[in-house]
Short mmCIF file of C-alpha atoms in Angstrom, two decimals:
data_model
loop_
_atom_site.label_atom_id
_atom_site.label_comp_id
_atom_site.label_asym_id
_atom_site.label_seq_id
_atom_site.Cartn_x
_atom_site.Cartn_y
_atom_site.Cartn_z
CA UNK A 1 11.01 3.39 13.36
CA UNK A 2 14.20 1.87 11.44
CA UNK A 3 14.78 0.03 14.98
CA UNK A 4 11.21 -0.85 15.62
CA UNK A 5 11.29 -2.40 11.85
CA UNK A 6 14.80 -4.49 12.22
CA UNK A 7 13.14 -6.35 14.84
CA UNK A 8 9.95 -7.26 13.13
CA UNK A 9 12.68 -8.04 10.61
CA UNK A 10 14.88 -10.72 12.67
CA UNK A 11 11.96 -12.07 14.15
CA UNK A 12 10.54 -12.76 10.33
CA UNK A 13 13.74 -14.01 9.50
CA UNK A 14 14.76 -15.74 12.46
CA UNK A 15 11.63 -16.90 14.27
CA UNK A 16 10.00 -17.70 10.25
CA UNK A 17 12.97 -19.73 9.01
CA UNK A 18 13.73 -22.23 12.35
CA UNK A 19 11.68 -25.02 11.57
CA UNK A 20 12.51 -25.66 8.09
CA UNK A 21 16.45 -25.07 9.46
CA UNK A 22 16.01 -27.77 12.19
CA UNK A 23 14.45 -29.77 10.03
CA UNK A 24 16.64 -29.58 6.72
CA UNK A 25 20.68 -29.49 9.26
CA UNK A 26 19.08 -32.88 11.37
CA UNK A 27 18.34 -34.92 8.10
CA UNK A 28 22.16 -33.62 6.27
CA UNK A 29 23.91 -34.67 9.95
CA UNK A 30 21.89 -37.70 9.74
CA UNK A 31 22.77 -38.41 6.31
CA UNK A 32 26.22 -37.35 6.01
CA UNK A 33 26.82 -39.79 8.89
CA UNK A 34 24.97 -42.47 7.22
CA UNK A 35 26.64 -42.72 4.28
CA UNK A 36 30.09 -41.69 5.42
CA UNK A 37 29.78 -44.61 7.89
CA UNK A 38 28.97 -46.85 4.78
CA UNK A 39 32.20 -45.72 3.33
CA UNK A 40 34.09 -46.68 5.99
CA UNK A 41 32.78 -50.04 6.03
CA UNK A 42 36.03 -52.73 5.88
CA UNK A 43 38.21 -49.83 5.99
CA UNK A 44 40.90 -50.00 8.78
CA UNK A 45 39.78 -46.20 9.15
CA UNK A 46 39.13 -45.88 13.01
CA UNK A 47 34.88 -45.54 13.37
CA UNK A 48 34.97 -42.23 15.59
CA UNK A 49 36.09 -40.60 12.21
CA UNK A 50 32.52 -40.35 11.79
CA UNK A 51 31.97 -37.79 14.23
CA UNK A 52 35.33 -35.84 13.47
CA UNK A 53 33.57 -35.35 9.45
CA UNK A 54 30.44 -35.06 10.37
CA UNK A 55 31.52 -31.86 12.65
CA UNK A 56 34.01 -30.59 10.33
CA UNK A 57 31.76 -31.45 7.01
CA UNK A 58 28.72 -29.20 8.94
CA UNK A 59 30.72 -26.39 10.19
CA UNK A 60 33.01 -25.53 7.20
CA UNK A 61 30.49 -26.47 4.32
CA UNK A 62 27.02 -27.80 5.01
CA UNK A 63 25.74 -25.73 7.75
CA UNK A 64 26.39 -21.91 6.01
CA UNK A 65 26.04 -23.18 2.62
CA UNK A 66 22.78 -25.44 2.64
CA UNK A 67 21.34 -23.19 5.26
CA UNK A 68 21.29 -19.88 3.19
CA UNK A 69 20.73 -21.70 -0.11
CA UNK A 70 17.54 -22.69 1.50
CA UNK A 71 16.90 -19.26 3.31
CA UNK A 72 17.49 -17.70 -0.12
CA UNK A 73 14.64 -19.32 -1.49
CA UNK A 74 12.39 -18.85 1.69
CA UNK A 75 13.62 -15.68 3.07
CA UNK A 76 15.24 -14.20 -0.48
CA UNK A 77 11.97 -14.44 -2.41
CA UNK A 78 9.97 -13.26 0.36
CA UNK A 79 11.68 -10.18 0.77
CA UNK A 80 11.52 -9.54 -3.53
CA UNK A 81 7.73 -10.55 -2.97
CA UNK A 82 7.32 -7.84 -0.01
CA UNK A 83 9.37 -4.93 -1.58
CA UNK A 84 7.98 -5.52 -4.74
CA UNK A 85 4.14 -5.55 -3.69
CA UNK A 86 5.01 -2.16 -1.96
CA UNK A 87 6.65 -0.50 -5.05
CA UNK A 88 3.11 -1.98 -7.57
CA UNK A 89 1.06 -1.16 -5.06
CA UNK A 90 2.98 2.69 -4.68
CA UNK A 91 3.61 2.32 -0.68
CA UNK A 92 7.38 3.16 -2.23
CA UNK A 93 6.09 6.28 -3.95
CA UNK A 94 3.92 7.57 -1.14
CA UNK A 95 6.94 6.92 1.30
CA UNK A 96 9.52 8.90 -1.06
CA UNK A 97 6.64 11.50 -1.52
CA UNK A 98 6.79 12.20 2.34
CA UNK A 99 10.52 12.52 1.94
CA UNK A 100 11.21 9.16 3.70
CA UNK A 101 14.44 7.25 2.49
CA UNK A 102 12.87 4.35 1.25
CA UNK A 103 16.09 2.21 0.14
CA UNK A 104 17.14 2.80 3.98
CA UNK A 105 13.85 2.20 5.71
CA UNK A 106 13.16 -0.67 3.34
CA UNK A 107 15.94 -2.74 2.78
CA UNK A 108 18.71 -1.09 5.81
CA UNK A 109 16.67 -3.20 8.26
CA UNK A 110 16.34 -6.87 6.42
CA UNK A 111 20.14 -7.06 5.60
CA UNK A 112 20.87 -5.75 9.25
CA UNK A 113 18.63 -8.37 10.47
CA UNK A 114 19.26 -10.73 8.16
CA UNK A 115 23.58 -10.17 9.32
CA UNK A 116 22.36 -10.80 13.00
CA UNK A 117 20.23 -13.37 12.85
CA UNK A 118 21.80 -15.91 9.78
CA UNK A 119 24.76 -16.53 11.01
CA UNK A 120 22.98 -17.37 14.41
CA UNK A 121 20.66 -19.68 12.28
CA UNK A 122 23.98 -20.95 10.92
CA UNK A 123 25.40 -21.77 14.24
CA UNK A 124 22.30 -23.92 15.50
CA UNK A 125 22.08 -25.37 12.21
CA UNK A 126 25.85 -26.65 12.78
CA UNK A 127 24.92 -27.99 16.16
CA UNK A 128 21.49 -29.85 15.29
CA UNK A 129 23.51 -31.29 12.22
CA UNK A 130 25.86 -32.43 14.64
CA UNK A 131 23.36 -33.93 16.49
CA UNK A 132 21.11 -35.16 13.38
CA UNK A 133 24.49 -37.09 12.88
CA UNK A 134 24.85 -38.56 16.25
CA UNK A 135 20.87 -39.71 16.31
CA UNK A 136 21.66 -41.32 12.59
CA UNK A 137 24.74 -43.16 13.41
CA UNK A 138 24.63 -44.29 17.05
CA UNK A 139 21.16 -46.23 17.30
CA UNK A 140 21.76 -47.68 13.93
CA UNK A 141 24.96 -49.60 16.16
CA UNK A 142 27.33 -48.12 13.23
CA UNK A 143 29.51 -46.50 16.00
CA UNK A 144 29.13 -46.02 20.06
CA UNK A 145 28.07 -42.86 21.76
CA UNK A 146 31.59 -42.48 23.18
CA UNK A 147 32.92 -42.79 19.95
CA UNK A 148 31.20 -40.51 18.35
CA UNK A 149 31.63 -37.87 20.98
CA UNK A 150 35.58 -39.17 20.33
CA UNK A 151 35.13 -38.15 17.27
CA UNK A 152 33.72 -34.84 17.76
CA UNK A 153 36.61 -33.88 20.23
CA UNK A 154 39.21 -35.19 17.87
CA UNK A 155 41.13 -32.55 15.66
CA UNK A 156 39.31 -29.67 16.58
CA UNK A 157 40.68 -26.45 14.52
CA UNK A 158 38.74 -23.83 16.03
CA UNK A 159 39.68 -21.76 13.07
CA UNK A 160 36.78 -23.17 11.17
CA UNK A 161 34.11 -21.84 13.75
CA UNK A 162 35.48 -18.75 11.92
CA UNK A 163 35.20 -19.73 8.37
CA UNK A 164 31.42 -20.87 9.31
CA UNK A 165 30.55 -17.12 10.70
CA UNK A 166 32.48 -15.69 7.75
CA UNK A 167 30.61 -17.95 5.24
CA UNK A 168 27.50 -16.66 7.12
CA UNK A 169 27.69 -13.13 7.17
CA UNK A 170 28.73 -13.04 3.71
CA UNK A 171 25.92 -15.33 1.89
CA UNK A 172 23.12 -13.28 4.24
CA UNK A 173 24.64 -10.11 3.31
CA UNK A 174 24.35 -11.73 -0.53
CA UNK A 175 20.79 -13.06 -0.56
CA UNK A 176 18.93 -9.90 1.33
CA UNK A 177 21.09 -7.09 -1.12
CA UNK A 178 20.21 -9.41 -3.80
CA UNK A 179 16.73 -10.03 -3.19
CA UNK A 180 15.88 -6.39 -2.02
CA UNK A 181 17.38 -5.31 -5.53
CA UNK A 182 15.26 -7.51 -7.38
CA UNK A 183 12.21 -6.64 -5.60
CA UNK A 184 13.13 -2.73 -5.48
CA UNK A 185 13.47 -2.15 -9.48
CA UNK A 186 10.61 -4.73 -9.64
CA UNK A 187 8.30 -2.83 -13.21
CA UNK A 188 5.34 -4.14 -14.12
CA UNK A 189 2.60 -6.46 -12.88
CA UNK A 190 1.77 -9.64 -11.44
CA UNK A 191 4.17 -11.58 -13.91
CA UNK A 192 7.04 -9.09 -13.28
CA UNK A 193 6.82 -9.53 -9.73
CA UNK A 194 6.64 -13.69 -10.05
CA UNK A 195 10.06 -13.28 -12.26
CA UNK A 196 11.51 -10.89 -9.92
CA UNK A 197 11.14 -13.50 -6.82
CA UNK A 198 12.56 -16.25 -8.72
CA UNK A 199 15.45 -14.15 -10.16
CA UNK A 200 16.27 -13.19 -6.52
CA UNK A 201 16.48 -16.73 -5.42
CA UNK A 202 18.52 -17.90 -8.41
CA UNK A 203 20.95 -15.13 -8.49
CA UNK A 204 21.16 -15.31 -4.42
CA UNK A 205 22.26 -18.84 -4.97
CA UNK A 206 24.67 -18.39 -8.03
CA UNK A 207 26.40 -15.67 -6.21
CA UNK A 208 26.66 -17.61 -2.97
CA UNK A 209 28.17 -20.67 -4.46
CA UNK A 210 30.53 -18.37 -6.04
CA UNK A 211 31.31 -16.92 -2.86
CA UNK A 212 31.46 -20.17 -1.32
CA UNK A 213 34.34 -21.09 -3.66
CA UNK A 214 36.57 -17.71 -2.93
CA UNK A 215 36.02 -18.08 0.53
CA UNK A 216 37.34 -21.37 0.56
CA UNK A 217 40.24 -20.34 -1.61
CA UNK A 218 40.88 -17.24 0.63
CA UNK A 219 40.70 -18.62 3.97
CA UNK A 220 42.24 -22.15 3.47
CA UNK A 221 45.12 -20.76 1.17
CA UNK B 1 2.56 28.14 -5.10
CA UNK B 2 3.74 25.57 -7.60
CA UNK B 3 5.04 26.40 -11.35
CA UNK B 4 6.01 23.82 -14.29
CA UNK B 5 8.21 25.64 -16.65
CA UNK B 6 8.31 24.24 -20.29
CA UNK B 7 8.42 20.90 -18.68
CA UNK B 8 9.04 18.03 -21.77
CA UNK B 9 9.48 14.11 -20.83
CA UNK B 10 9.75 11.33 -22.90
CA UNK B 11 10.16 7.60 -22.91
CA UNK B 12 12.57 6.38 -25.50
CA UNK B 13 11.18 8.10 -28.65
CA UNK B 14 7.72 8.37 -27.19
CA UNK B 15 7.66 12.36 -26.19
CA UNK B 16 4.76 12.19 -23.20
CA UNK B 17 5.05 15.64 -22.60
CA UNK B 18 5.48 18.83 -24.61
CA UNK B 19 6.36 21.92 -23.39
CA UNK B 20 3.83 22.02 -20.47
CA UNK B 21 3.79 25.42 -18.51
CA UNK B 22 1.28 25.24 -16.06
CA UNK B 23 0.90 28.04 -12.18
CA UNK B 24 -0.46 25.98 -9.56
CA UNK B 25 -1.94 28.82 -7.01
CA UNK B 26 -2.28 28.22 -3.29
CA UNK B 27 -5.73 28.18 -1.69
CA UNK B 28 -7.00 26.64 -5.01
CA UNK B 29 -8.14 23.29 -6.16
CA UNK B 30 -5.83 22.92 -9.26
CA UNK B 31 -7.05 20.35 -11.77
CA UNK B 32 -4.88 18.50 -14.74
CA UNK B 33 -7.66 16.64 -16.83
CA UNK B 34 -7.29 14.78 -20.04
CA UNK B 35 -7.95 11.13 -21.90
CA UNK B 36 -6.56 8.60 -20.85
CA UNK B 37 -2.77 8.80 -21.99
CA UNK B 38 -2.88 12.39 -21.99
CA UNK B 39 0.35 12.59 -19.25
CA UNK B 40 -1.71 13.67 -16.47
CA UNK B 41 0.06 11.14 -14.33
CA UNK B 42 3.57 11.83 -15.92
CA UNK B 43 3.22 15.24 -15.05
CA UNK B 44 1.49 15.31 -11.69
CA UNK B 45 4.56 12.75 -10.92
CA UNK B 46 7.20 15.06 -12.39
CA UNK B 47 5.78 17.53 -10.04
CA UNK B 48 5.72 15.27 -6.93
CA UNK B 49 9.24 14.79 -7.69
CA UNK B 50 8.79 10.91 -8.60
CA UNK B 51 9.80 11.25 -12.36
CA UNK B 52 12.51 13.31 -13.27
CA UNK B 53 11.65 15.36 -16.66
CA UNK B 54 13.61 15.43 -19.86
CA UNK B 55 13.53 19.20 -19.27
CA UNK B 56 12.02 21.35 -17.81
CA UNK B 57 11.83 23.37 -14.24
CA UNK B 58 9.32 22.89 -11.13
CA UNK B 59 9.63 25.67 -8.58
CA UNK B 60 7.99 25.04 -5.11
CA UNK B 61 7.16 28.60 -4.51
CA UNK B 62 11.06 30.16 -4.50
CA UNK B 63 12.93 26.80 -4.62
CA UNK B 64 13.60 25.00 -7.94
CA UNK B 65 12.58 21.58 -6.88
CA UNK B 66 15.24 19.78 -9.89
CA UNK B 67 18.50 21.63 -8.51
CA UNK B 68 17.98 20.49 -4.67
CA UNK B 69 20.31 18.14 -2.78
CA UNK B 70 18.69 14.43 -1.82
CA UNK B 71 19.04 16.34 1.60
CA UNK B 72 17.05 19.36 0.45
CA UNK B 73 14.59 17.37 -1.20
CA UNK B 74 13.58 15.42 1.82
CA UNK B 75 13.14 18.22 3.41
CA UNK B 76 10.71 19.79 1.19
CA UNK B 77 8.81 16.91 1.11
CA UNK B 78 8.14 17.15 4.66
CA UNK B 79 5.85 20.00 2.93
CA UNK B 80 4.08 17.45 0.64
CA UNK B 81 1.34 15.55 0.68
CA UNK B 82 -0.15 12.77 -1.71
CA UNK B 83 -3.13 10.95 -1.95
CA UNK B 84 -2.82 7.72 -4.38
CA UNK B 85 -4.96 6.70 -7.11
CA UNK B 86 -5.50 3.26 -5.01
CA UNK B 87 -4.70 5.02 -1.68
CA UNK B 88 -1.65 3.44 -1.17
CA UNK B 89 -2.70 2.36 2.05
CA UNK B 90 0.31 0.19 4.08
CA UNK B 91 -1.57 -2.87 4.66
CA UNK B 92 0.19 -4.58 7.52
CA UNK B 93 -0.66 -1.33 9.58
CA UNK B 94 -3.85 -0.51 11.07
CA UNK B 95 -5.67 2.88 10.08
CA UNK B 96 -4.14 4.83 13.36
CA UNK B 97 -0.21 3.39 12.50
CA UNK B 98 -0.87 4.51 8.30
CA UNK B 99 -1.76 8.12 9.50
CA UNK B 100 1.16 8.15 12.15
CA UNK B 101 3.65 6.98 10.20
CA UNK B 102 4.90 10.51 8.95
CA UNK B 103 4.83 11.62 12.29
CA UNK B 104 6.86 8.47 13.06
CA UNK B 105 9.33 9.26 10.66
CA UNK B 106 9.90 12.97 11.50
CA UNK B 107 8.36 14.63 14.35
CA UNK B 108 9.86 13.93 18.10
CA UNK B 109 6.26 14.09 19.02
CA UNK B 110 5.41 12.44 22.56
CA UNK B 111 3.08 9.58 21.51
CA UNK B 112 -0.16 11.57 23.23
CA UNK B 113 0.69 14.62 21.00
CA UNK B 114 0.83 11.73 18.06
CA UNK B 115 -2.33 10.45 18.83
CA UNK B 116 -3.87 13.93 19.10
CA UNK B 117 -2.37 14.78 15.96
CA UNK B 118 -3.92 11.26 14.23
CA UNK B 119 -7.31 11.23 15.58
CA UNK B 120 -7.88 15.44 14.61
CA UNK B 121 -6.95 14.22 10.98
CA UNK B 122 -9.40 11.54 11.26
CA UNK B 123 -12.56 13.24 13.00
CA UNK B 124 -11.34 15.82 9.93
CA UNK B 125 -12.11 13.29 7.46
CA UNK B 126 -15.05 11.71 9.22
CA UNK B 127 -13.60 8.57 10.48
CA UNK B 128 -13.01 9.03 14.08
CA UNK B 129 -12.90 5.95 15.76
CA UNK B 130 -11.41 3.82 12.85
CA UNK B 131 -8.29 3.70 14.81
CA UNK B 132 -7.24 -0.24 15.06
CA UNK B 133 -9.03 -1.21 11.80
CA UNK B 134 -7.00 -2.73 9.10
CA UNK B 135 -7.34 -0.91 5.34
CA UNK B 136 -8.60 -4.29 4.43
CA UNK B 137 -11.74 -3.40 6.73
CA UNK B 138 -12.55 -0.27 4.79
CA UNK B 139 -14.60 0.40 1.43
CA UNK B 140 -12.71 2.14 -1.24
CA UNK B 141 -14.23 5.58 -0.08
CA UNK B 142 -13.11 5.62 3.05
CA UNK B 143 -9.49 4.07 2.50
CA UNK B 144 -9.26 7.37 0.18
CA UNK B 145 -10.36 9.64 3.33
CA UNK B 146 -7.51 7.56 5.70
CA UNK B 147 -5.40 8.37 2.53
CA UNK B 148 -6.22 12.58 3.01
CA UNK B 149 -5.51 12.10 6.78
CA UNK B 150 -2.40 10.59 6.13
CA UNK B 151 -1.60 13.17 3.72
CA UNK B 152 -2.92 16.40 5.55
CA UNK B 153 -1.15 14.77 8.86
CA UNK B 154 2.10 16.78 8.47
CA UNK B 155 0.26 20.18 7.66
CA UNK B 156 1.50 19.93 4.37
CA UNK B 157 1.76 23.12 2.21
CA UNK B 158 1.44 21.11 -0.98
CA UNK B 159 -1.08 18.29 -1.64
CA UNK B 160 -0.99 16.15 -4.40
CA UNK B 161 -4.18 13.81 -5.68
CA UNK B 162 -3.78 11.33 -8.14
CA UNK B 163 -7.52 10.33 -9.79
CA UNK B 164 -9.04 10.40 -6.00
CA UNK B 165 -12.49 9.75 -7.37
CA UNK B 166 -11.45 6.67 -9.17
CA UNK B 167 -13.19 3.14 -8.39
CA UNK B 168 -15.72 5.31 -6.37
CA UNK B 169 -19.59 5.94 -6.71
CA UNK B 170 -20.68 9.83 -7.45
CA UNK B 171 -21.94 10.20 -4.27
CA UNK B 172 -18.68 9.42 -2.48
CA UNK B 173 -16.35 10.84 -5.46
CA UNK B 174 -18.17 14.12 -4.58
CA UNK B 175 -18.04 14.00 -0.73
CA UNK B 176 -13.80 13.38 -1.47
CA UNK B 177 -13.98 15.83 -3.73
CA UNK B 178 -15.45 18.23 -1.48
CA UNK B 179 -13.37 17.41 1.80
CA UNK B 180 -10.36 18.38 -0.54
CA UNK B 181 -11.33 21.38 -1.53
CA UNK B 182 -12.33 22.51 2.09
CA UNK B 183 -8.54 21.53 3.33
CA UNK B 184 -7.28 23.45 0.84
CA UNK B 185 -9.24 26.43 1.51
CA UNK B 186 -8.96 25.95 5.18
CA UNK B 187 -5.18 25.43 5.12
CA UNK B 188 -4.54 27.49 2.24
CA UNK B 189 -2.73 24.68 0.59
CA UNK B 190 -1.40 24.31 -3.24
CA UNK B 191 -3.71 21.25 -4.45
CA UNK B 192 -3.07 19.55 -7.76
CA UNK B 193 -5.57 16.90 -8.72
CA UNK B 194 -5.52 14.76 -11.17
CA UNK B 195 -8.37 13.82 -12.70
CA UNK B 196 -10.62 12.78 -15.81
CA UNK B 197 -13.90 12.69 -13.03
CA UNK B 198 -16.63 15.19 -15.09
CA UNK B 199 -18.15 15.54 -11.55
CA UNK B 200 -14.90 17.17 -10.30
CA UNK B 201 -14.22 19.22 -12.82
CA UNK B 202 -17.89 20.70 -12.54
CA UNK B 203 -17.22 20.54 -8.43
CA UNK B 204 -14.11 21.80 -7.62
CA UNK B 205 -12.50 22.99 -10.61
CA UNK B 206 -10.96 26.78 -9.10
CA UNK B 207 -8.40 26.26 -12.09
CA UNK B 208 -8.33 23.79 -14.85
CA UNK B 209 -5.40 22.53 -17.28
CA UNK B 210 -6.39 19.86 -20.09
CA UNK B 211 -3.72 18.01 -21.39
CA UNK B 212 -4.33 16.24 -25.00
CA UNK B 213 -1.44 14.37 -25.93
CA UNK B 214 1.50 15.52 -23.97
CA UNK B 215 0.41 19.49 -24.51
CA UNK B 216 -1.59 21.92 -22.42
CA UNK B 217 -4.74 22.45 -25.17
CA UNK B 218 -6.59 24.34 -22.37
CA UNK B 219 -7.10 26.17 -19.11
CA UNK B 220 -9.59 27.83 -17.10
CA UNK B 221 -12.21 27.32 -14.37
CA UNK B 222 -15.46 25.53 -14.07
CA UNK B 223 -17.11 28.38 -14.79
CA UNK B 224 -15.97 28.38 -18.54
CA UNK B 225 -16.01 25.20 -19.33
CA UNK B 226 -19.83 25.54 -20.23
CA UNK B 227 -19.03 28.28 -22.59
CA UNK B 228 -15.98 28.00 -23.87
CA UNK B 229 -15.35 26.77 -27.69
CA UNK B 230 -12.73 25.29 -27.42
CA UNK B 231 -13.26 21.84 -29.75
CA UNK B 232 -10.50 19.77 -27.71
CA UNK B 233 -12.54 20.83 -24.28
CA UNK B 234 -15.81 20.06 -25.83
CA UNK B 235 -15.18 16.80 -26.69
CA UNK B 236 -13.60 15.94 -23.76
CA UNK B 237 -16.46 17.16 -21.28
CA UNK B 238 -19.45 16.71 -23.26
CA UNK B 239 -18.64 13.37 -24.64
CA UNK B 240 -21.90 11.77 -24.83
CA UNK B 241 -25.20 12.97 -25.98
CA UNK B 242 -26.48 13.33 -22.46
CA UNK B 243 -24.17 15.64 -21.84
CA UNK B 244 -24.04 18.16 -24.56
CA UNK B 245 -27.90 18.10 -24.45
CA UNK B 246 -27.85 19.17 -20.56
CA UNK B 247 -24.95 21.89 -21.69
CA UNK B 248 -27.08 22.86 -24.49
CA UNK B 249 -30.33 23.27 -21.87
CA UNK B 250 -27.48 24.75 -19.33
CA UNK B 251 -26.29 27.70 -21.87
CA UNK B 252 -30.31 27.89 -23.18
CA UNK B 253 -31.31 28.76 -19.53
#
C-alpha cells in the first residue's frame, strides 16, 4: 500500500509539475542570457561568457531555487488541499479508527516522492534552462553556437552539480513537511482549509529562501 | 464489552462532559442520544479513541484503552469498526478499493481471498455488484451501507456509528438501522450508535443513554421510553404534539 501510494505520488508530482517546469527553466535560460548578453555589450568581456553564466547561474541558483518556489505553490498547496479535504471530510479519522498510521501512510509517501522526483525535476530544469539560454542568445546573432557551447565547457566546477542536488533535496524535503503540516492540523471549514493552502505555500517559500542562503554560506565557505 | 468510567472532557473552560459512566454490552445495539450539543459525538469519539478525555477510563473488555502503547492501540483497532456521520467514503477509490483497504493495510490476504472477503461484505449489505463504482455514483443511503462493509470487513468486535441515519429518508434510515442491528446480533459485536434519529431509538434501541448537557440524565431500552417519567426523556422524544399525542394513544391502548 505505502509503495503502491509513493508512486501515484511521484507520478502526481513528477508527471503533474513538467510542463509548467519546462516552460518556466526555458524562459529564465532565455532571459538570463538575454540580458546578461546586454550587459556585456562594449565590454572587452569575451561573448562565450554567456554560456559559462548562464550554466553556472541555472545550476547553482535558478534551477533548485525557482523550480521549488514554483512547485511549492503548485505541488505545496496541493498536497495542504488533499490532506486537508481528508482530515474535514474524516478519511483521517476513519483511517486512525482502523488503526492505520495516518501521518506515515499520508504524508511518508509525498516527501519520499517528492525527495526522488524534485531533484530530478531540478536536473532537467538545469538542462532546458541551459538550452532556453542557447535558443535566446544564438538566433538573436548575440553570440555563435560554438561559442556558446565554449562557454558551457569553460570553467566547469563539477562541485556545483552537487550544490544543485543538495539545494534540491533540501527545499523538496521543506515544501512537502511543510505543506503536509499545514494541511494535517488543518481545523475548521472551507475558509480554514483556503488559509491552510496559502500558509503552506508562503511558509514553503520563506523557509526555502532561508535555506537557500545557509546553503550557500555552508557549501561555498 | 465496552465501559466509560467517570469519563469528563472539556474544551478550555467549556466542560463537554461530566462524569459520564456508561456499559456498552456485546450483542446489543447501544444508543447515546441527546440535543444537539449534548457530547454525543465527544464521547462516542473519546471512545473510538479519537479524543483523548480530561479524565476518565475506557476499557475494551479487559484492556484500558488510555494506558496502551501507539503499538497496542493499533492493534486493538484492528478490532474496531466505524461508520461516519457522512460515510467517510475515500473518494479517489472505487466502492471495491474503500472496502479493501483495511484488508490492504493488514491482512497478507491473496487478492482472491480479498475479493471474497469484499464482495461477502457487500452482498451483506445489499450492494453486490457495486464493485468499480465511484462513492460519487451512490445516493447517501447506500454510501452509508459501503460505509458498514467497510467497517464490518475486518470482523470487527467493536463497531462504532456516528448519526448513520443522518441526511437519509425514514425508509432508508430504518433499513441502516436494521442491517446494524442484525450484524451485531449475528456477529455478536459491541455497537455504539450515536444518534438523535426518534426512529432508531424506537427501532433498535437494546440499551439507551441520553446525554443532556455533558451528563448521562437517562438510560434504558425502547421499551421504557414510552413509560418512563423522566421530564429530560420526555421532552426529548416526544417533542412535538404529534408525538406525545401518539404516546398518549400508545400508553391509552
Amino acid at each position: 500500500m505505502y509503495w503502491k501510494e509513493t508512486v501515484r505520488q511521484m507520478h502526481d508530482i513528477g508527471v503533474g509539475s513538467l510542463i509548467i517546469v519546462i516552460l518556466i527553466s526555458v524562459f529564465i535560460g532565455a532571459v538570463a542570457a538575454v540580458q546578461f548578453a546586454y550587459q556585456l555589450d562594449g565590454t572587452l568581456v569575451p561573448t562565450y561568457y554567456i554560456g559559462y553564466v548562464v550554466r553556472d547561474m541555472t545550476i547553482i541558483e535558478l534551477a533548485p531555487t525557482i523550480t521549488c518556489l514554483v512547485l511549492a505553490g503548485k505541488v505545496g498547496s496541493n498536497m495542504a488541499a488533499e490532506i486537508g479535504g481528508m482530515r474535514q471530510k474524516e478519511h483521517i479519522d476513519a483511517m486512525e479508527v482502523m488503526g492505520v498510521n495516518t501521518a506515515a501512510y499520508l504524508i511518508l509517501p509525498k516527501v519520499i516522492a517528492a525527495l526522488v522526483v524534485i531533484p530530478m525535476l531540478v536536473a532537467i530544469a538545469a538542462f532546458l534552462s541551459i538550452m532556453g539560454g542557447y535558443v535566446a542568445s544564438v538566433p538573436a546573432g548575440w553570440i555563435t553556437s560554438a561559442e556558446y557551447i565554449q562557454g558551457l565547457r569553460s570553467f566547469f566546477v563539477p562541485y556545483n552539480v552537487f550544490m544543485m542536488f543538495v539545494k534540491a533535496f533540501a527545499f523538496a524535503y521543506i515544501l512537502t513537511t511543510v505543506s503536509c503540516y499545514q494541511g494535517y492540523y488543518v481545523k475548521g471549514g472551507a475558509i480554514e482549509l483556503g488559509k491552510a493552502s496559502t500558509n503552506a505555500v508562503v511558509i514553503s517559500d520563506i523557509l526555502i529562501l532561508l535555506a537557500d542562503y545557509l546553503i550557500a554560506i555552508l557549501l561555498t565557505g | 464489552m465496552i465501559r466509560a468510567k467517570n469519563i469528563y472532557k472539556s474544551f478550555g473552560d467549556t466542560e463537554v462532559l461530566k462524569d459520564i459512566s456508561i456499559d456498552f454490552e456485546a450483542g446489543k445495539t447501544n444508543l447515546i442520544i441527546g440535543r444537539s450539543g449534548a457530547g454525543k459525538t465527544v464521547l462516542l469519539k473519546i471512545i473510538a479513541g479519537l479524543l483523548d478525555p480530561t479524565k476518565g477510563e475506557v476499557w475494551y473488555d479487559n484492556v484500558n484503552f488510555l494506558e496502551l502503547t501507539k503499538r497496542q492501540i493499533r492493534e486493538v483497532r484492528m478490532d474496531v469498526g466505524m461508520l461516519f456521520q457522512g460515510s467517510a467514503l475515500f473518494d479517489f477509490m472505487t466502492v471495491e478499493e474503500n472496502v479493501r483497504f483495511p484488508l490492504d493495510m493488514f491482512t497478507n490476504l491473496t487478492k482472491k481471498e480479498k475479493l471474497n472477503r469484499v464482495n461477502n461484505c457487500l452482498e451483506r449489505v445489499n450492494l453486490a455488484g457495486n464493485n468499480e463504482k465511484y462513492p460519487s455514483e451512490l445516493s447517501g443511503g447506500m454510501q452509508k451501507r459501503v460505509g458498514i462493509a467497510r467497517s464490518i470487513v475486518l470482523n470487527p468486535k467493536y463497531l462504532f456509528c456516528d448519526e448513520p441515519n443522518s441526511g437519509l429518508d425514514p425508509k432508508t434510515s430504518i433499513l441502516i438501522d436494521n442491517l446494524i442491528r442484525s450484524i451485531t446480533v449475528e456477529n455478536n459485536i459491541t455497537t455504539v450508535i450515536n444518534t438523535h434519529d426518534m426512529n432508531s431509538v424506537m427501532e433498535v434501541g437494546d440499551s439507551i443513554n441520553l446525554l443532556y448537557m455533558g451528563e448521562l440524565a437517562w438510560k434504558g431500552n425502547k421499551d421504557e421510553v414510552l413509560t418512563s417519567d423522566n421530564p429530560i426523556l420526555q421532552e426529548f422524544i416526544f417533542a412535538s404534539p404529534f408525538l406525545q399525542r401518539l404516546r398518549d394513544s400508545a400508553l391509552q391502548a
